[in-house]
Amino acid sequence: MIEQHPNPQFYRRDFLVLDGEWMFAFDKEDAGLKEQWQRRDTLPLKIKVPFVYQSKKSGIDSSEICPVVWYKRKVEIPESFADRRIMLHFLAVDYACDVWVNGAHAVHHVGGYTSFEADITYLLEPGENDICVRVYDDDFGKEVMRGKQLWGKGEFGCWYKRYTGIWQSVWMEAVDEVHIEKLIIRTDVDANRISVKGELAGNSIDEAIIAEMDICVGEFDVASAAFQIKGNYINESISVDYAKSPFRGCEWWSPEHPVIYRMRVVLKRGQETLDCVQTYFGMRKLEAYEGKVLLNNFPFTHRSILNQGYYPEGYITADDDERIISDIKLIKSLGYNAMRIHEKIESPRFLYWCDRLGIAVWEEMPSMYQYRELEVPAVMRQITEAVERDINHPCITAWVMFNESWGVQQVRFDVQQQNLVNAAYYAVKSMDPTRFVVGNDGWQNVCTDLVTIHDYSAYGDEIRARYEDQVFQKGSFPVAGQRRYAFAEGYHYSGQPVMLTEYGGISYAADGGWGYNGKVGTEEEFLERFESLTRAIKEISYMNGYCFTQFTDVENEQNGLVTIKREPKVNIEQIRKINLS
């Protein structure tokens, strides 16, 4: 059943997925609140959740701009949920939403890419229950975190049509009064140990309960431990060195060797079981050492590809798990060991398959496009919510706070905007000291663990000339095709690993669209340019990796290695050979 759960990293047995057909309505006049649509029995249209109405899979497939939409469905609570607390979960709703259960308000949430939940126990009634969702999405708001969605009218550049509403799974689960709310698992490959930190709900500091933890890998039982807990905090350390382990004492996770440890945490009061959560983790270590990226104490070169996460039928939501799996396998077949998810936060199921199949992921926060002081709290909240949800996925090797100064356009000289980037950097480093955090990917770096540069030069000779002697470190030498400086004013290179995290963008398409530096006319010309650029980066000794733009075509941006339908444009084996040579 864990294979069917919307969040495989936090699996409980009693859950009910609410994806599928919902009632739906456009609220063009924003009259729904005044007319109390949350109390209506029906809505006029049907939609398939979790696909946005702009997608084919939704059953609506409309490009109509409507900032307010409503959802509604009926649900009966399973008998196994009886006499327990009922939690209602939403993985992602774009952008701001309110949820009612049987006409009573349950929760308000802001942020189109982060998850939220509500305890709806006391709002439920015997028999059929009504869940209603109102979504507000400002189509023209540049100050909110919108990712690659267009603002204004028309089509331009590398921005794509809007999406609105529920776009990741919805589900319910039953928990007991005392239950686990959060778990953070940190791994130590050198000591063959993990630390487990967690928070409980409903437990009194005067009452001691027991947490039992069992860990296995493959067919082997690794460890069992039991700890007494008073209050609401778990903070324990467990050895994962077991009798039949490899010579190093544990199985390391890497893209080439994606070994997963399974863990079960059970809360008990005497012989009574209060809660049981199944999760997993990967033993892996990331660090920077003398200008190099190390994974599990060995140099690791990111051979990465930019993945925007768009699909021909589901638009921003994968059609199903098979689509996710086939995409990861295709990317790996091209010789890549990493992907940068661009301007989007993917679902826990997407990350689960990255964990399982073995590919490193850079999780990048969606951008706003205008700095506004009043939006800073919302920006910081959404960043920390994303990290909190995804912190245990071993595939994630870096968190990216901002991209190319989008939303902080004056960061090179504006201290206020520098402070926002740095605040995000330090907040995430405080939450997660085990991964790299990139402040502003592309140029105008402030606080950052990696120096990341975007450069869309046409040929490798330009790349070599610009970076081979590392002159960009001086701070007065422009990067990115002479367009930007590597560092903001007051910031300088301090020994971080360096990567070229966007390059390429080669357009080879017969159906219009655009790419960088004009189009190529033949497959041979495409491969020539791809090889010229990629080999140039590989030959620069201090470069720790690269990220090629991009995996698939998206709308008018036709510069993918494959089409939006995942049809390869050039010989896959040739791309793989260049990446791996």
XYZ file of C-alpha atoms in Angstrom, residues 2-579:
578
model
C 2.944 2.381 0.493
C 3.253 2.369 -3.310
C -0.190 4.029 -3.496
C 0.253 6.604 -0.732
C 0.492 10.290 -1.754
C 3.432 10.771 0.639
C 5.418 7.518 0.879
C 7.799 9.060 3.418
C 5.029 9.292 6.005
C 2.852 6.255 5.515
C 0.022 5.227 7.830
C -2.242 2.292 7.101
C -5.573 4.107 7.336
C -5.760 6.629 4.511
C -8.227 7.538 1.784
C -7.093 9.207 -1.459
C -9.595 11.805 -2.688
C -8.243 12.171 -6.221
C -10.712 11.641 -9.043
C -13.936 13.385 -10.020
C -14.910 16.555 -8.133
C -17.570 19.142 -8.897
C -16.139 22.411 -10.196
C -17.148 26.002 -10.958
C -15.620 29.152 -12.412
C -16.368 32.201 -10.259
C -15.747 34.957 -12.790
C -17.534 37.634 -10.767
C -16.056 36.484 -7.433
C -19.566 36.080 -6.097
C -19.128 32.714 -4.406
C -18.334 33.952 -0.901
C -21.193 36.416 -0.887
C -23.580 33.759 -2.176
C -22.077 31.096 0.118
C -21.237 28.517 -2.505
C -19.621 26.463 0.242
C -23.169 25.627 1.353
C -24.441 24.665 -2.085
C -25.090 21.008 -2.707
C -23.647 20.965 -6.220
C -21.423 22.860 -8.668
C -22.129 22.898 -12.420
C -18.977 21.306 -13.887
C -16.860 18.183 -13.346
C -13.069 18.069 -13.008
C -10.564 15.300 -12.450
C -8.348 16.094 -9.457
C -5.379 16.626 -9.240
C -5.244 18.095 -12.751
C -5.699 21.850 -13.226
C -8.534 23.011 -15.441
C -6.005 24.207 -18.037
C -4.872 20.590 -18.647
C -6.346 17.937 -20.930
C -6.405 15.385 -18.113
C -8.729 17.592 -16.067
C -11.597 16.987 -18.498
C -12.052 20.755 -18.925
C -8.959 21.826 -20.904
C -9.687 25.546 -20.931
C -7.279 28.458 -21.316
C -9.832 30.860 -19.844
C -8.417 33.268 -17.289
C -10.441 33.072 -14.097
C -8.790 34.013 -10.783
C -11.388 32.286 -8.562
C -12.517 28.681 -8.895
C -14.396 26.299 -6.612
C -14.238 22.547 -5.975
C -16.652 20.286 -4.158
C -17.055 16.569 -3.489
C -18.916 14.205 -1.188
C -17.108 11.617 0.894
C -18.042 8.939 3.386
C -15.606 8.255 6.168
C -14.331 4.629 6.270
C -15.350 2.545 9.278
C -11.687 2.055 10.184
C -11.473 5.819 10.858
C -14.086 5.637 13.654
C -13.275 7.246 17.021
C -10.007 8.719 15.737
C -8.794 12.119 14.622
C -9.270 12.760 10.903
C -6.696 14.810 9.001
C -7.383 16.286 5.554
C -4.233 16.805 3.423
C -3.573 18.896 0.318
C -0.177 18.483 -1.340
C -0.401 21.614 -3.518
C -3.100 24.132 -4.467
C -2.226 27.183 -6.538
C -2.334 29.788 -5.060
C -4.425 30.753 -1.998
C -7.306 28.629 -0.840
C -9.955 28.123 1.789
C -11.436 24.758 2.708
C -14.852 24.074 4.239
C -16.205 20.787 5.587
C -19.998 20.594 5.805
C -20.134 24.371 5.421
C -17.750 25.067 8.329
C -14.396 26.686 7.616
C -11.483 24.274 8.145
C -8.282 25.965 6.950
C -6.805 28.858 4.959
C -3.502 28.434 3.140
C -1.319 30.669 0.975
C 1.277 29.256 -1.406
C 0.849 27.359 -4.652
C 3.665 24.835 -4.185
C 3.587 23.782 -0.541
C 1.472 21.309 1.414
C -0.989 21.842 4.230
C -3.457 19.906 6.362
C -6.442 20.410 8.630
C -7.840 18.466 11.557
C -11.479 18.091 10.505
C -12.576 15.649 13.226
C -15.188 17.913 14.786
C -16.544 19.135 11.448
C -17.586 15.682 10.260
C -21.075 14.210 10.409
C -22.379 10.637 10.226
C -22.781 9.400 6.657
C -21.929 11.617 3.707
C -19.749 14.703 4.195
C -19.209 17.701 1.950
C -15.718 19.097 1.216
C -15.547 22.457 -0.552
C -12.463 24.369 -1.726
C -12.259 27.949 -2.971
C -9.051 28.901 -4.810
C -7.830 32.404 -5.560
C -4.950 32.842 -8.014
C -3.971 36.357 -9.079
C -3.158 36.021 -12.775
C -1.222 39.267 -12.811
C 0.490 39.287 -9.406
C 4.251 39.563 -9.939
C 5.008 39.791 -6.219
C 3.843 36.231 -5.401
C 5.805 33.020 -5.924
C 4.409 31.901 -9.296
C 7.265 29.984 -10.910
C 7.127 29.870 -14.710
C 3.537 31.154 -15.001
C 2.938 34.136 -17.245
C 1.723 37.396 -15.825
C -0.052 39.840 -18.082
C -1.370 38.783 -21.471
C 0.300 37.171 -24.432
C 3.163 34.714 -24.742
C 6.786 35.653 -24.230
C 10.210 34.270 -23.460
C 10.586 31.261 -21.219
C 7.304 31.755 -19.359
C 4.305 29.543 -19.908
C 0.541 29.627 -19.583
C -1.012 29.860 -16.135
C -2.381 27.106 -13.969
C -4.897 27.399 -11.177
C -6.223 25.170 -8.429
C -5.523 21.712 -7.037
C -2.559 20.173 -8.858
C -1.260 17.544 -6.429
C -3.068 14.829 -4.486
C -5.714 15.267 -1.799
C -6.219 12.634 0.879
C -7.505 11.901 4.374
C -5.986 9.794 7.110
C -6.946 8.652 10.598
C -4.619 9.224 13.557
C -4.941 8.666 17.274
C -5.006 11.441 19.847
C -1.300 10.876 20.477
C 0.517 10.683 17.164
C 3.703 11.658 15.345
C 3.487 15.018 13.584
C 7.026 15.352 12.173
C 10.155 13.250 11.696
C 13.616 14.318 10.594
C 16.186 11.597 9.908
C 19.834 12.605 9.543
C 22.449 10.110 8.470
C 26.130 9.790 9.402
C 27.939 7.517 6.954
C 31.228 7.848 8.848
C 29.828 6.665 12.177
C 27.195 4.348 10.638
C 24.490 6.034 12.685
C 21.291 7.985 12.178
C 19.676 10.605 14.362
C 15.902 10.754 14.627
C 14.210 13.963 15.649
C 10.458 14.220 15.845
C 7.475 16.008 17.289
C 4.389 14.388 18.791
C 0.881 15.704 19.172
C -1.375 15.009 22.134
C 1.204 13.730 24.616
C 1.507 15.129 28.130
C 4.862 15.842 29.713
C 3.584 13.946 32.760
C 2.933 10.767 30.756
C 5.711 8.541 29.457
C 5.137 6.603 26.263
C 7.488 4.334 24.345
C 8.719 4.830 20.773
C 9.815 1.583 19.117
C 11.915 1.875 15.961
C 12.746 -0.955 13.561
C 15.097 -0.520 10.597
C 15.794 -2.884 7.709
C 17.570 -2.765 4.355
C 16.712 -5.267 1.665
C 16.102 -8.586 3.408
C 18.218 -7.721 6.447
C 17.048 -6.444 9.815
C 19.450 -3.659 10.724
C 18.409 -2.307 14.111
C 15.661 -2.208 16.720
C 15.468 0.318 19.512
C 12.954 1.555 22.088
C 12.979 4.942 23.792
C 10.868 6.506 26.510
C 9.357 9.858 25.595
C 7.913 12.468 27.916
C 6.319 15.440 26.279
C 6.298 15.991 22.541
C 9.910 15.656 21.372
C 11.934 12.723 20.017
C 15.712 13.103 19.860
C 17.536 9.785 19.546
C 20.525 8.213 17.811
C 20.663 4.668 16.407
C 23.488 2.566 14.942
C 22.802 1.052 11.515
C 25.952 -1.099 11.497
C 24.711 -4.677 11.306
C 26.331 -8.118 11.171
C 25.930 -8.732 7.426
C 26.676 -5.171 6.346
C 29.328 -4.256 3.733
C 32.890 -3.658 4.904
C 32.140 0.029 5.524
C 29.267 -0.809 7.881
C 26.310 0.555 5.940
C 24.920 0.824 2.414
C 25.513 4.263 0.920
C 22.874 5.971 -1.230
C 24.050 7.403 -4.546
C 22.567 7.732 -8.047
C 24.500 4.603 -9.024
C 23.562 2.706 -5.852
C 20.179 3.997 -4.573
C 19.846 1.837 -1.481
C 16.891 2.660 0.751
C 16.592 1.811 4.454
C 13.029 1.248 5.623
C 12.029 2.340 9.122
C 8.911 1.829 11.216
C 8.162 4.008 14.247
C 5.513 2.771 16.699
C 4.208 4.739 19.691
C 2.969 2.646 22.611
C 1.310 3.236 25.966
C 1.791 -0.058 27.756
C 0.454 -2.681 25.337
C -1.693 -0.156 23.474
C -0.442 1.005 20.062
C -1.053 4.731 19.623
C 0.528 5.362 16.235
C 2.515 3.570 13.544
C 4.381 5.417 10.797
C 6.483 3.840 8.064
C 9.214 5.902 6.432
C 12.584 5.448 4.758
C 15.972 7.109 4.378
C 19.221 6.854 2.452
C 22.669 6.859 4.028
C 24.560 9.626 2.279
C 26.873 12.539 3.022
C 27.399 15.782 1.088
C 30.225 18.235 1.624
C 32.454 20.772 -0.060
C 36.188 20.075 0.244
C 38.919 22.193 -1.306
C 36.620 23.476 -4.000
C 35.169 20.053 -4.810
C 31.766 18.473 -4.214
C 32.007 15.196 -2.315
C 29.303 12.551 -2.055
C 30.010 9.915 0.574
C 33.627 11.177 0.817
C 34.311 10.799 -2.926
C 34.347 13.507 -5.625
C 30.959 13.789 -7.301
C 30.409 15.549 -10.603
C 26.840 16.647 -11.244
C 25.865 15.701 -14.789
C 22.530 17.444 -14.556
C 19.654 18.402 -16.798
C 17.061 21.140 -16.338
C 13.621 19.577 -15.888
C 10.664 21.953 -15.960
C 8.160 19.192 -15.147
C 5.567 19.759 -17.873
C 3.514 17.004 -19.485
C 1.450 16.733 -22.697
C -1.772 15.638 -20.964
C -1.439 16.610 -17.296
C 0.340 19.912 -17.977
C 2.136 20.448 -14.636
C 0.960 17.179 -13.070
C 2.389 13.855 -14.193
C -0.268 11.622 -15.741
C 0.646 8.789 -13.354
C 3.608 7.108 -11.677
C 4.566 5.369 -14.913
C 5.186 8.764 -16.509
C 7.448 9.772 -13.609
C 9.351 6.482 -13.739
C 9.827 6.575 -17.504
C 11.077 10.185 -17.366
C 13.683 9.371 -14.715
C 14.837 6.311 -16.655
C 15.036 8.329 -19.875
C 17.094 11.052 -18.193
C 19.480 8.447 -16.763
C 19.752 6.754 -20.168
C 21.002 10.094 -21.536
C 23.960 9.868 -19.143
C 22.711 12.252 -16.458
C 22.939 11.556 -12.735
C 21.078 14.668 -11.559
C 18.246 17.012 -12.451
C 17.403 20.532 -11.458
C 13.646 20.911 -11.029
C 13.186 24.411 -12.391
C 10.816 26.915 -10.787
C 8.589 24.178 -9.396
C 8.370 21.890 -6.369
C 7.508 18.359 -7.380
C 5.265 15.973 -5.451
C 6.488 13.565 -2.763
C 5.726 10.686 -5.126
C 8.026 12.206 -7.758
C 10.796 12.496 -5.172
C 10.060 8.962 -3.954
C 10.850 7.579 -7.401
C 13.993 9.719 -7.605
C 15.032 8.165 -4.277
C 14.211 4.661 -5.478
C 15.661 4.844 -8.997
C 18.667 6.951 -8.079
C 19.020 10.482 -9.378
C 20.201 13.594 -7.537
C 17.708 16.480 -7.382
C 18.135 20.200 -6.933
C 14.874 21.510 -5.454
C 14.375 25.096 -6.561
C 11.914 27.537 -5.035
C 9.460 29.066 -7.528
C 10.169 32.735 -8.179
C 8.215 35.868 -7.733
C 9.050 38.607 -10.249
C 8.799 41.762 -8.198
C 10.297 42.476 -4.805
C 7.789 43.725 -2.269
C 8.563 44.084 1.436
C 5.054 43.072 2.503
C 5.438 39.707 0.735
C 8.672 38.734 2.518
C 6.902 36.779 5.306
C 4.933 34.761 2.723
C 8.079 34.057 0.706
C 9.991 32.872 3.765
C 7.073 30.756 4.954
C 6.752 28.971 1.619
C 10.484 28.267 1.445
C 10.590 26.754 4.921
C 7.388 24.757 4.322
C 8.935 23.186 1.216
C 12.134 22.236 3.021
C 10.242 20.897 6.036
C 8.156 18.564 3.858
C 10.960 17.218 1.661
C 13.883 17.201 4.080
C 14.184 13.401 4.365
C 14.491 12.598 0.660
C 18.024 11.314 0.001
C 17.817 12.333 -3.677
C 17.828 16.051 -2.808
C 21.396 17.348 -2.856
C 20.740 21.101 -3.016
C 18.097 23.676 -2.181
C 17.954 26.688 -4.532
C 16.467 29.841 -3.012
C 16.348 32.193 -6.023
C 17.063 31.937 -9.744
C 18.825 34.594 -11.834
C 17.795 37.388 -9.445
C 14.126 36.924 -10.378
C 12.105 38.777 -7.752
C 15.273 40.369 -6.375
C 16.337 42.203 -9.519
C 18.456 44.755 -7.640
C 20.287 42.183 -5.525
C 23.679 43.188 -6.945
C 23.601 46.496 -5.068
C 20.405 46.577 -2.933
C 21.190 45.510 0.637
C 17.514 44.954 1.427
C 17.189 42.379 -1.346
C 20.526 40.835 -0.423
C 19.171 40.424 3.105
C 16.157 38.466 1.819
C 18.358 36.035 -0.135
C 20.678 35.667 2.835
C 17.763 35.212 5.254
C 16.450 32.361 3.112
C 19.934 30.857 2.896
C 20.510 30.916 6.655
C 17.001 29.774 7.542
C 17.402 26.684 5.357
C 20.952 26.040 6.614
C 19.536 26.157 10.134
C 16.863 23.627 9.203
C 19.158 21.419 7.118
C 22.951 21.604 7.539
C 23.419 18.396 5.512
C 22.834 19.799 2.006
C 24.099 22.568 -0.220
C 22.054 25.767 -0.264
C 22.336 28.083 -3.263
C 21.298 31.674 -2.621
C 20.859 33.031 -6.158
C 21.520 30.529 -8.910
C 23.103 31.951 -12.048
C 24.967 35.111 -11.060
C 25.130 37.950 -8.498
C 25.862 35.461 -5.715
C 25.552 36.517 -2.091
C 25.576 33.829 0.626
C 25.882 30.467 -1.105
C 27.481 27.042 -0.678
C 28.107 26.707 -4.426
C 29.058 29.297 -7.022
C 26.632 28.657 -9.862
C 26.854 30.298 -13.269
C 24.448 30.392 -16.209
C 25.995 30.864 -19.640
C 24.283 30.298 -22.984
C 27.308 30.623 -25.215
C 26.930 28.971 -28.593
C 30.210 27.035 -28.670
C 32.783 25.592 -26.335
C 35.568 27.981 -27.313
C 33.581 30.833 -25.757
C 33.171 28.847 -22.527
C 36.901 28.068 -22.356
C 37.912 31.657 -23.025
C 35.602 32.988 -20.336
C 36.279 30.549 -17.508
C 39.390 28.481 -18.027
C 41.625 30.624 -15.788
C 38.932 31.359 -13.154
C 39.153 35.140 -13.605
C 35.490 35.457 -12.574
C 36.676 35.033 -8.977
C 37.977 38.591 -8.967
C 34.389 39.861 -8.953
C 35.009 42.486 -11.614
C 34.848 40.042 -14.518
C 31.405 39.495 -16.049
C 29.985 36.007 -16.591
C 26.876 34.723 -18.376
C 28.006 35.892 -21.801
C 29.301 39.202 -20.389
C 25.831 40.065 -19.039
C 26.198 39.756 -15.255
C 28.800 39.625 -12.514
C 29.311 36.441 -10.552
C 28.945 38.206 -7.194
C 26.837 40.974 -5.754
C 28.565 44.065 -4.411
C 30.325 43.295 -1.143
C 30.592 39.546 -1.840
C 33.569 37.618 -3.177
C 34.647 34.111 -3.996
C 35.597 32.175 -0.864
C 36.553 28.737 -2.116
C 33.134 27.241 -2.907
C 32.771 24.551 -5.582
C 31.855 26.062 -8.958
C 29.308 24.714 -11.447
C 27.860 25.873 -14.752
C 24.229 25.307 -13.888
C 22.569 26.425 -17.120
C 24.000 26.095 -20.605
C 22.952 24.847 -24.023
C 19.358 25.669 -24.886
C 19.960 24.355 -28.407
C 16.844 24.510 -30.573
C 16.334 21.802 -33.155
C 12.646 21.810 -33.979
C 10.626 21.916 -37.180
C 7.463 23.251 -35.541
C 8.462 26.758 -34.549
C 9.419 28.020 -31.128
C 12.769 29.314 -30.031
C 16.070 28.380 -28.443
C 19.348 30.144 -27.704
C 21.745 31.313 -30.436
C 19.404 30.456 -33.272
C 18.357 27.023 -34.458
C 20.411 24.138 -35.736
C 19.324 22.575 -38.970
C 20.375 18.954 -38.604
C 20.967 16.285 -35.993
C 24.689 16.408 -36.776
C 24.790 20.150 -36.122
C 22.915 19.658 -32.830
C 25.369 17.005 -31.633
C 28.345 19.079 -32.732
C 27.225 22.064 -30.672
C 26.210 19.882 -27.696
C 29.580 18.138 -27.673
C 31.524 21.380 -28.114
C 29.846 22.979 -25.080
C 29.821 19.922 -22.835
C 33.442 18.966 -23.456
C 34.568 22.543 -22.824
C 32.956 22.495 -19.374
C 34.436 19.088 -18.600
C 37.919 20.324 -19.514
C 37.815 23.216 -17.019
C 39.514 21.628 -14.030
C 37.725 23.480 -11.266
C 34.192 22.922 -12.617
C 32.242 20.432 -10.484
C 29.459 19.822 -12.942
C 26.887 21.276 -15.259
C 23.168 21.482 -15.959
C 22.040 21.333 -19.581
C 18.957 23.234 -20.731
C 16.772 21.266 -21.072
C 15.016 17.886 -20.866
C 11.825 18.549 -22.868
C 10.386 21.248 -25.063
C 7.801 23.379 -23.252
C 5.280 25.378 -25.256
C 7.100 27.994 -27.362
C 10.507 27.144 -25.829
C 11.701 24.415 -28.203
C 15.151 23.546 -26.870
C 14.702 20.151 -25.258
C 16.636 16.981 -25.904
C 13.196 15.430 -26.363
C 9.812 16.801 -27.369
C 7.030 17.380 -24.852
C 5.807 13.891 -25.871
C 9.243 12.521 -24.868
C 10.303 11.769 -28.430
C 14.119 12.006 -28.716
C 15.306 14.591 -31.231
C 18.776 13.109 -31.568
C 20.502 9.813 -30.921
C 20.291 9.022 -27.198
C 23.450 6.933 -27.230
C 25.446 9.835 -28.668
C 24.244 12.171 -25.897
C 25.063 9.515 -23.313
C 28.535 8.950 -24.766
C 29.362 12.656 -24.619
C 28.100 12.969 -21.033
